[in-house]
């Protein structure tokens, strides 16, 4: 019975590690995409002003 709980807690800890790594990856991806969107919108606005529009 103790072996079962030991195994269960081991898999629970592994699942928590995977969730934390996935959450960090999602957060990093969202942050990088927002930065890319800001730079792209800045370039588009600059190109429009340079053309005299």
mmCIF file with all atom_site columns, C-alpha atoms in Angstrom:
data_model
loop_
_atom_site.group_PDB
_atom_site.id
_atom_site.type_symbol
_atom_site.label_atom_id
_atom_site.label_alt_id
_atom_site.label_comp_id
_atom_site.label_asym_id
_atom_site.label_entity_id
_atom_site.label_seq_id
_atom_site.pdbx_PDB_ins_code
_atom_site.Cartn_x
_atom_site.Cartn_y
_atom_site.Cartn_z
_atom_site.occupancy
_atom_site.B_iso_or_equiv
_atom_site.pdbx_formal_charge
_atom_site.auth_seq_id
_atom_site.auth_comp_id
_atom_site.auth_asym_id
_atom_site.auth_atom_id
_atom_site.pdbx_PDB_model_num
ATOM 1  C CA . UNK A 1 1  ? 0.000 0.000  0.000   1.00 0.00 ? 1  UNK A CA 1
ATOM 2  C CA . UNK A 1 2  ? 2.841 2.403  0.788   1.00 0.00 ? 2  UNK A CA 1
ATOM 3  C CA . UNK A 1 3  ? 4.450 1.574  -2.547  1.00 0.00 ? 3  UNK A CA 1
ATOM 4  C CA . UNK A 1 4  ? 1.249 2.663  -4.292  1.00 0.00 ? 4  UNK A CA 1
ATOM 5  C CA . UNK A 1 5  ? 1.206 6.049  -2.536  1.00 0.00 ? 5  UNK A CA 1
ATOM 6  C CA . UNK A 1 6  ? 4.912 6.504  -3.203  1.00 0.00 ? 6  UNK A CA 1
ATOM 7  C CA . UNK A 1 7  ? 4.372 5.837  -6.898  1.00 0.00 ? 7  UNK A CA 1
ATOM 8  C CA . UNK A 1 8  ? 1.288 8.080  -6.960  1.00 0.00 ? 8  UNK A CA 1
ATOM 9  C CA . UNK A 1 9  ? 3.148 10.981 -5.366  1.00 0.00 ? 9  UNK A CA 1
ATOM 10 C CA . UNK A 1 10 ? 6.043 10.480 -7.758  1.00 0.00 ? 10 UNK A CA 1
ATOM 11 C CA . UNK A 1 11 ? 3.766 10.758 -10.786 1.00 0.00 ? 11 UNK A CA 1
ATOM 12 C CA . UNK A 1 12 ? 1.949 13.709 -9.197  1.00 0.00 ? 12 UNK A CA 1
ATOM 13 C CA . UNK A 1 13 ? 5.253 15.530 -8.774  1.00 0.00 ? 13 UNK A CA 1
ATOM 14 C CA . UNK A 1 14 ? 6.193 14.741 -12.375 1.00 0.00 ? 14 UNK A CA 1
ATOM 15 C CA . UNK A 1 15 ? 2.863 16.115 -13.583 1.00 0.00 ? 15 UNK A CA 1
ATOM 16 C CA . UNK A 1 16 ? 3.382 19.309 -11.589 1.00 0.00 ? 16 UNK A CA 1
ATOM 17 C CA . UNK A 1 17 ? 6.830 19.791 -13.128 1.00 0.00 ? 17 UNK A CA 1
ATOM 18 C CA . UNK A 1 18 ? 5.407 19.334 -16.628 1.00 0.00 ? 18 UNK A CA 1
ATOM 19 C CA . UNK A 1 19 ? 2.600 21.826 -15.913 1.00 0.00 ? 19 UNK A CA 1
ATOM 20 C CA . UNK A 1 20 ? 5.064 24.418 -14.603 1.00 0.00 ? 20 UNK A CA 1
ATOM 21 C CA . UNK A 1 21 ? 7.351 24.040 -17.631 1.00 0.00 ? 21 UNK A CA 1
ATOM 22 C CA . UNK A 1 22 ? 4.390 24.282 -20.019 1.00 0.00 ? 22 UNK A CA 1
ATOM 23 C CA . UNK A 1 23 ? 3.076 27.363 -18.212 1.00 0.00 ? 23 UNK A CA 1
ATOM 24 C CA . UNK A 1 24 ? 6.467 29.056 -18.448 1.00 0.00 ? 24 UNK A CA 1
ATOM 25 C CA . UNK A 1 25 ? 6.659 28.233 -22.156 1.00 0.00 ? 25 UNK A CA 1
ATOM 26 C CA . UNK A 1 26 ? 3.181 29.632 -22.799 1.00 0.00 ? 26 UNK A CA 1
ATOM 27 C CA . UNK A 1 27 ? 3.996 32.803 -20.848 1.00 0.00 ? 27 UNK A CA 1
ATOM 28 C CA . UNK A 1 28 ? 7.252 33.267 -22.766 1.00 0.00 ? 28 UNK A CA 1
ATOM 29 C CA . UNK A 1 29 ? 5.523 32.680 -26.098 1.00 0.00 ? 29 UNK A CA 1
ATOM 30 C CA . UNK A 1 30 ? 2.770 35.188 -25.377 1.00 0.00 ? 30 UNK A CA 1
ATOM 31 C CA . UNK A 1 31 ? 5.314 37.775 -24.229 1.00 0.00 ? 31 UNK A CA 1
ATOM 32 C CA . UNK A 1 32 ? 7.498 37.319 -27.304 1.00 0.00 ? 32 UNK A CA 1
ATOM 33 C CA . UNK A 1 33 ? 4.483 37.501 -29.643 1.00 0.00 ? 33 UNK A CA 1
ATOM 34 C CA . UNK A 1 34 ? 3.277 40.743 -28.026 1.00 0.00 ? 34 UNK A CA 1
ATOM 35 C CA . UNK A 1 35 ? 6.746 42.266 -28.486 1.00 0.00 ? 35 UNK A CA 1
ATOM 36 C CA . UNK A 1 36 ? 6.805 41.151 -32.127 1.00 0.00 ? 36 UNK A CA 1
ATOM 37 C CA . UNK A 1 37 ? 3.357 42.635 -32.726 1.00 0.00 ? 37 UNK A CA 1
ATOM 38 C CA . UNK A 1 38 ? 4.499 45.960 -31.259 1.00 0.00 ? 38 UNK A CA 1
ATOM 39 C CA . UNK A 1 39 ? 7.586 46.092 -33.463 1.00 0.00 ? 39 UNK A CA 1
ATOM 40 C CA . UNK A 1 40 ? 5.592 45.119 -36.563 1.00 0.00 ? 40 UNK A CA 1
ATOM 41 C CA . UNK A 1 41 ? 2.955 47.783 -35.892 1.00 0.00 ? 41 UNK A CA 1
ATOM 42 C CA . UNK A 1 42 ? 5.724 50.341 -35.351 1.00 0.00 ? 42 UNK A CA 1
ATOM 43 C CA . UNK A 1 43 ? 7.334 49.440 -38.658 1.00 0.00 ? 43 UNK A CA 1
ATOM 44 C CA . UNK A 1 44 ? 3.993 49.646 -40.479 1.00 0.00 ? 44 UNK A CA 1
ATOM 45 C CA . UNK A 1 45 ? 3.285 53.103 -39.019 1.00 0.00 ? 45 UNK A CA 1
ATOM 46 C CA . UNK A 1 46 ? 6.792 54.293 -39.930 1.00 0.00 ? 46 UNK A CA 1
ATOM 47 C CA . UNK A 1 47 ? 6.458 53.038 -43.495 1.00 0.00 ? 47 UNK A CA 1
ATOM 48 C CA . UNK A 1 48 ? 3.147 54.859 -43.906 1.00 0.00 ? 48 UNK A CA 1
ATOM 49 C CA . UNK A 1 49 ? 4.641 58.121 -42.668 1.00 0.00 ? 49 UNK A CA 1
ATOM 50 C CA . UNK A 1 50 ? 7.687 57.774 -44.911 1.00 0.00 ? 50 UNK A CA 1
ATOM 51 C CA . UNK A 1 51 ? 5.441 57.450 -47.984 1.00 0.00 ? 51 UNK A CA 1
ATOM 52 C CA . UNK A 1 52 ? 3.663 60.658 -47.041 1.00 0.00 ? 52 UNK A CA 1
ATOM 53 C CA . UNK A 1 53 ? 0.315 59.019 -46.417 1.00 0.00 ? 53 UNK A CA 1
#
